[in-house]
Amino acid sequence: MQNRKETPALLAEQISFRYRKNSPWILQGVTLQVKAKERVALVGPSGCGKSTLAGVLAGYEIPERGEVFWEGKPLPRSGYCPVQMIGQHPEQAVNPRWKMNKILRECWNPEEGLLKRMGIKEEWMTRWPVELSGGELQRFCIARVLGPETKFLICDEISTMLDVITQAQIWQILLEETQSRGMGLLVITHNRALAKRVCTRIVDLSEINQC
Ligand SMILES: Nc1ncnc2c1ncn2[C@@H]1O[C@H](COP(=O)(O)OP(=O)(O)OP(=O)(O)O)[C@@H](O)[C@H]1O
């Protein structure tokens, strides 16, 4: 029983990754373990590979060496990935030819209560992505990954371009939702104060990456 409890929910084991054969390694021998419900901040200097590691952990990028495990099994190569990622640029994460209602309900059908808690207004549903602000669009990107099949969330600089009030609102909602669902979080940020406020542990990628 004790062993089962100690098994990390998310395990990246000895990950080595480069974008092209013969190009420089971005990640080398990176091992990261996150327990269920743990909130970890991933920090490190610009260009050290934080977003790249996030892409590997969410299954967007396949490492040349090593493997990512979710609850002891390799990440699925097809179908819905239990590890989902939200990025810094919501406008790049949505289909510009879809209206917001369709974008929101692409993977699941969020209930009205969640939309209200997220501060998503009914009148935004019939708009195109370009007709929303960055903060409004980011709320949709968060709501659409909070479906029942998402077990772990990676937030890659999600609030960097938002004003402080919107940042605070978004983090409060995210913490409430992830805690009530028992989801773990990996928060990529340059903001140490945010890392300390939101997370229970801070990992500096430059200390675990052998590049
Ligand atoms: N698609 C790509 N193709 C080739 N190289 C890339 C690609 N994306 C990122 N890189 C390179 O990989 C390295 C790591 O980039 P990455 O974005 O992961 O760093 P980061 O730590 O998240 O940086 P920042 O804190 O500035 O966001 C950089 O040298 C970058 O130029």
Short mmCIF file of C-alpha atoms and ligand atoms in Angstrom, two decimals:
data_model
loop_
_atom_site.label_atom_id
_atom_site.label_comp_id
_atom_site.label_asym_id
_atom_site.label_seq_id
_atom_site.Cartn_x
_atom_site.Cartn_y
_atom_site.Cartn_z
CA MET A 1 0.00 0.00 0.00
CA GLN A 2 2.77 2.39 1.02
CA ASN A 3 4.63 1.65 -2.24
CA ARG A 4 1.57 2.45 -4.32
CA LYS A 5 1.21 5.80 -2.56
CA GLU A 6 4.83 6.69 -3.32
CA THR A 7 4.62 5.89 -7.04
CA PRO A 8 4.83 9.21 -8.93
CA ALA A 9 1.73 10.01 -10.97
CA LEU A 10 3.86 11.63 -13.67
CA LEU A 11 7.34 10.31 -14.35
CA ALA A 12 9.70 11.56 -17.04
CA GLU A 13 12.57 9.12 -17.01
CA GLN A 14 15.99 9.90 -18.49
CA ILE A 15 14.55 12.12 -21.24
CA SER A 16 16.85 13.19 -24.06
CA PHE A 17 15.38 15.34 -26.81
CA ARG A 18 16.55 17.39 -29.78
CA TYR A 19 14.41 18.93 -32.48
CA ARG A 20 16.37 17.39 -35.39
CA LYS A 21 18.91 14.61 -35.83
CA ASN A 22 22.43 16.05 -35.44
CA SER A 23 21.11 19.31 -33.94
CA PRO A 24 22.14 20.12 -30.34
CA TRP A 25 20.44 18.31 -27.50
CA ILE A 26 17.86 20.46 -25.71
CA LEU A 27 17.20 17.94 -22.96
CA GLN A 28 19.69 15.31 -21.82
CA GLY A 29 19.02 12.69 -19.18
CA VAL A 30 16.22 14.68 -17.56
CA THR A 31 14.29 12.83 -14.87
CA LEU A 32 11.32 14.45 -13.18
CA GLN A 33 8.79 12.87 -10.84
CA VAL A 34 5.55 14.50 -9.76
CA LYS A 35 3.19 12.90 -7.25
CA ALA A 36 -0.57 12.90 -7.66
CA LYS A 37 -2.07 16.25 -6.60
CA GLU A 38 1.40 17.79 -6.28
CA ARG A 39 1.94 21.33 -7.61
CA VAL A 40 5.45 21.81 -8.98
CA ALA A 41 6.96 24.97 -10.45
CA LEU A 42 9.49 24.43 -13.26
CA VAL A 43 11.90 27.34 -13.44
CA GLY A 44 15.22 28.00 -15.15
CA PRO A 45 16.94 30.44 -17.48
CA SER A 46 15.40 31.37 -20.80
CA GLY A 47 16.15 28.76 -23.47
CA CYS A 48 17.03 25.96 -21.03
CA GLY A 49 14.23 23.76 -22.37
CA LYS A 50 11.23 24.27 -20.07
CA SER A 51 8.64 24.52 -22.87
CA THR A 52 10.34 21.67 -24.71
CA LEU A 53 10.04 19.47 -21.62
CA ALA A 54 6.40 20.55 -21.26
CA GLY A 55 5.78 19.40 -24.86
CA VAL A 56 7.41 16.05 -24.10
CA LEU A 57 5.39 15.61 -20.89
CA ALA A 58 2.12 16.36 -22.69
CA GLY A 59 2.95 13.95 -25.51
CA TYR A 60 3.39 16.59 -28.26
CA GLU A 61 7.06 15.75 -28.68
CA ILE A 62 8.53 12.25 -28.63
CA PRO A 63 11.92 11.99 -26.87
CA GLU A 64 14.78 10.29 -28.66
CA ARG A 65 15.71 8.56 -25.41
CA GLY A 66 13.72 7.94 -22.25
CA GLU A 67 10.00 7.77 -21.71
CA VAL A 68 7.15 9.59 -19.98
CA PHE A 69 4.86 7.52 -17.76
CA TRP A 70 1.45 8.39 -16.42
CA GLU A 71 0.46 6.24 -13.44
CA GLY A 72 3.08 3.67 -14.37
CA LYS A 73 2.12 3.34 -18.05
CA PRO A 74 3.77 5.05 -21.03
CA LEU A 75 1.82 8.08 -22.24
CA PRO A 76 -0.70 7.06 -24.90
CA ARG A 77 0.58 7.80 -28.42
CA SER A 78 -2.98 8.22 -29.69
CA GLY A 79 -6.31 9.22 -28.18
CA TYR A 80 -6.77 11.65 -25.33
CA CYS A 81 -3.67 12.39 -23.26
CA PRO A 82 -4.33 12.58 -19.48
CA VAL A 83 -1.56 15.20 -19.29
CA GLN A 84 -2.78 18.41 -20.92
CA MET A 85 -0.96 21.66 -21.51
CA ILE A 86 -2.03 25.31 -21.61
CA GLY A 87 0.38 27.71 -23.27
CA GLN A 88 1.30 31.37 -23.21
CA HIS A 89 -0.45 32.27 -26.46
CA PRO A 90 -4.12 31.23 -26.43
CA GLU A 91 -4.60 32.76 -29.90
CA GLN A 92 -2.19 30.13 -31.28
CA ALA A 93 -3.99 27.28 -29.52
CA VAL A 94 -7.43 27.77 -31.08
CA ASN A 95 -8.79 27.29 -34.57
CA PRO A 96 -9.32 30.83 -35.91
CA ARG A 97 -12.08 29.55 -38.22
CA TRP A 98 -14.20 28.23 -35.34
CA LYS A 99 -16.47 30.27 -33.11
CA MET A 100 -15.84 30.10 -29.36
CA ASN A 101 -18.74 27.76 -28.60
CA LYS A 102 -17.30 25.11 -30.94
CA ILE A 103 -13.75 25.66 -29.65
CA LEU A 104 -14.91 25.25 -26.05
CA ARG A 105 -16.85 22.04 -26.70
CA GLU A 106 -14.32 20.35 -28.98
CA CYS A 107 -13.36 17.72 -26.35
CA TRP A 108 -16.07 17.83 -23.71
CA ASN A 109 -19.16 19.72 -22.68
CA PRO A 110 -18.34 21.96 -19.69
CA GLU A 111 -21.29 22.61 -17.40
CA GLU A 112 -22.68 26.12 -16.91
CA GLY A 113 -21.33 26.32 -13.33
CA LEU A 114 -17.75 25.90 -14.51
CA LEU A 115 -18.18 28.54 -17.20
CA LYS A 116 -19.56 30.93 -14.61
CA ARG A 117 -16.67 30.24 -12.23
CA MET A 118 -14.26 30.79 -15.13
CA GLY A 119 -15.89 34.17 -15.83
CA ILE A 120 -16.84 33.11 -19.37
CA LYS A 121 -19.76 35.21 -20.62
CA GLU A 122 -22.56 33.74 -22.73
CA GLU A 123 -22.20 36.59 -25.26
CA TRP A 124 -18.62 35.47 -26.06
CA MET A 125 -19.82 32.09 -27.34
CA THR A 126 -20.85 33.38 -30.76
CA ARG A 127 -17.66 35.38 -31.33
CA TRP A 128 -14.56 34.49 -33.34
CA PRO A 129 -11.25 34.14 -31.39
CA VAL A 130 -9.97 37.47 -32.78
CA GLU A 131 -12.94 39.20 -31.18
CA LEU A 132 -11.78 38.33 -27.64
CA SER A 133 -8.96 39.68 -25.47
CA GLY A 134 -6.00 37.48 -24.49
CA GLY A 135 -7.39 37.01 -20.96
CA GLU A 136 -10.88 36.12 -22.25
CA LEU A 137 -9.45 33.65 -24.73
CA GLN A 138 -7.20 32.09 -22.06
CA ARG A 139 -10.28 31.37 -19.91
CA PHE A 140 -11.69 29.29 -22.80
CA CYS A 141 -8.38 27.46 -23.21
CA ILE A 142 -8.38 26.56 -19.51
CA ALA A 143 -12.05 25.49 -19.42
CA ARG A 144 -11.69 23.23 -22.43
CA VAL A 145 -8.86 21.20 -20.83
CA LEU A 146 -10.66 20.72 -17.50
CA GLY A 147 -12.65 17.72 -18.77
CA PRO A 148 -12.95 14.51 -16.75
CA GLU A 149 -10.22 12.73 -18.74
CA THR A 150 -7.59 15.36 -17.85
CA LYS A 151 -5.64 14.18 -14.81
CA PHE A 152 -2.65 16.51 -14.86
CA LEU A 153 -2.21 20.05 -16.11
CA ILE A 154 0.90 21.83 -17.39
CA CYS A 155 0.66 25.62 -17.40
CA ASP A 156 3.42 27.12 -19.54
CA GLU A 157 3.66 30.85 -18.76
CA ILE A 158 -0.13 31.09 -19.02
CA SER A 159 -0.55 34.44 -17.30
CA THR A 160 2.54 36.33 -18.48
CA MET A 161 0.67 38.62 -20.87
CA LEU A 162 -2.27 39.34 -18.56
CA ASP A 163 -2.84 42.25 -16.17
CA VAL A 164 -2.36 41.45 -12.48
CA ILE A 165 -6.09 41.32 -11.66
CA THR A 166 -6.83 38.86 -14.48
CA GLN A 167 -3.73 36.85 -13.48
CA ALA A 168 -4.94 36.59 -9.89
CA GLN A 169 -8.47 35.59 -11.00
CA ILE A 170 -7.20 32.93 -13.39
CA TRP A 171 -4.85 31.38 -10.82
CA GLN A 172 -7.55 31.36 -8.15
CA ILE A 173 -9.95 29.55 -10.49
CA LEU A 174 -7.28 27.11 -11.62
CA LEU A 175 -6.23 26.26 -8.08
CA GLU A 176 -9.84 25.75 -6.96
CA GLU A 177 -10.68 23.56 -9.94
CA THR A 178 -7.52 21.44 -9.87
CA GLN A 179 -7.69 20.95 -6.10
CA SER A 180 -11.36 19.95 -6.15
CA ARG A 181 -10.59 17.44 -8.94
CA GLY A 182 -7.44 16.13 -7.28
CA MET A 183 -5.33 17.12 -10.30
CA GLY A 184 -1.59 17.75 -10.20
CA LEU A 185 -0.02 20.87 -11.72
CA LEU A 186 3.29 21.75 -13.35
CA VAL A 187 3.69 25.51 -13.56
CA ILE A 188 6.35 26.93 -15.88
CA THR A 189 7.19 30.47 -14.90
CA HIS A 190 9.94 33.08 -14.56
CA ASN A 191 7.98 34.58 -11.70
CA ARG A 192 9.43 33.19 -8.44
CA ALA A 193 6.71 34.88 -6.37
CA LEU A 194 4.01 33.12 -8.42
CA ALA A 195 5.90 29.83 -8.14
CA LYS A 196 6.01 30.14 -4.35
CA ARG A 197 2.38 31.20 -4.08
CA VAL A 198 0.90 28.51 -6.31
CA CYS A 199 3.25 25.54 -5.93
CA THR A 200 4.44 23.24 -3.19
CA ARG A 201 7.85 22.48 -4.79
CA ILE A 202 10.21 24.31 -7.17
CA VAL A 203 12.43 22.47 -9.68
CA ASP A 204 15.16 24.32 -11.57
CA LEU A 205 15.53 22.61 -14.96
CA SER A 206 19.11 23.81 -15.35
CA GLU A 207 20.00 21.67 -12.31
CA ILE A 208 18.52 18.42 -13.69
CA ASN A 209 19.33 18.86 -17.40
CA GLN A 210 22.78 17.56 -18.34
CA CYS A 211 22.98 19.81 -21.45
N1 LIG B 1 10.50 24.03 -32.74
C1 LIG B 1 11.79 24.21 -32.48
N2 LIG B 1 12.73 23.85 -33.38
C2 LIG B 1 14.05 23.99 -33.08
N3 LIG B 1 14.52 24.50 -31.93
C3 LIG B 1 13.62 24.88 -31.00
C4 LIG B 1 12.21 24.75 -31.22
N4 LIG B 1 11.57 25.21 -30.12
C5 LIG B 1 12.53 25.60 -29.26
N5 LIG B 1 13.74 25.41 -29.78
C6 LIG B 1 15.03 25.67 -29.11
O1 LIG B 1 15.10 24.86 -27.96
C7 LIG B 1 15.74 25.55 -26.89
C8 LIG B 1 14.83 25.49 -25.67
O2 LIG B 1 13.66 26.25 -25.94
P1 LIG B 1 12.44 26.29 -24.92
O3 LIG B 1 11.38 27.13 -25.51
O4 LIG B 1 12.10 24.90 -24.53
O5 LIG B 1 13.13 27.02 -23.66
P2 LIG B 1 12.46 27.70 -22.41
O6 LIG B 1 13.29 27.32 -21.22
O7 LIG B 1 11.01 27.36 -22.33
O8 LIG B 1 12.66 29.22 -22.74
P3 LIG B 1 11.85 30.55 -22.28
O9 LIG B 1 11.99 30.62 -20.77
O10 LIG B 1 12.55 31.65 -22.98
O11 LIG B 1 10.42 30.36 -22.71
C9 LIG B 1 16.02 26.95 -27.39
O12 LIG B 1 17.38 27.00 -27.75
C10 LIG B 1 15.13 27.10 -28.60
O13 LIG B 1 15.74 27.94 -29.55
#
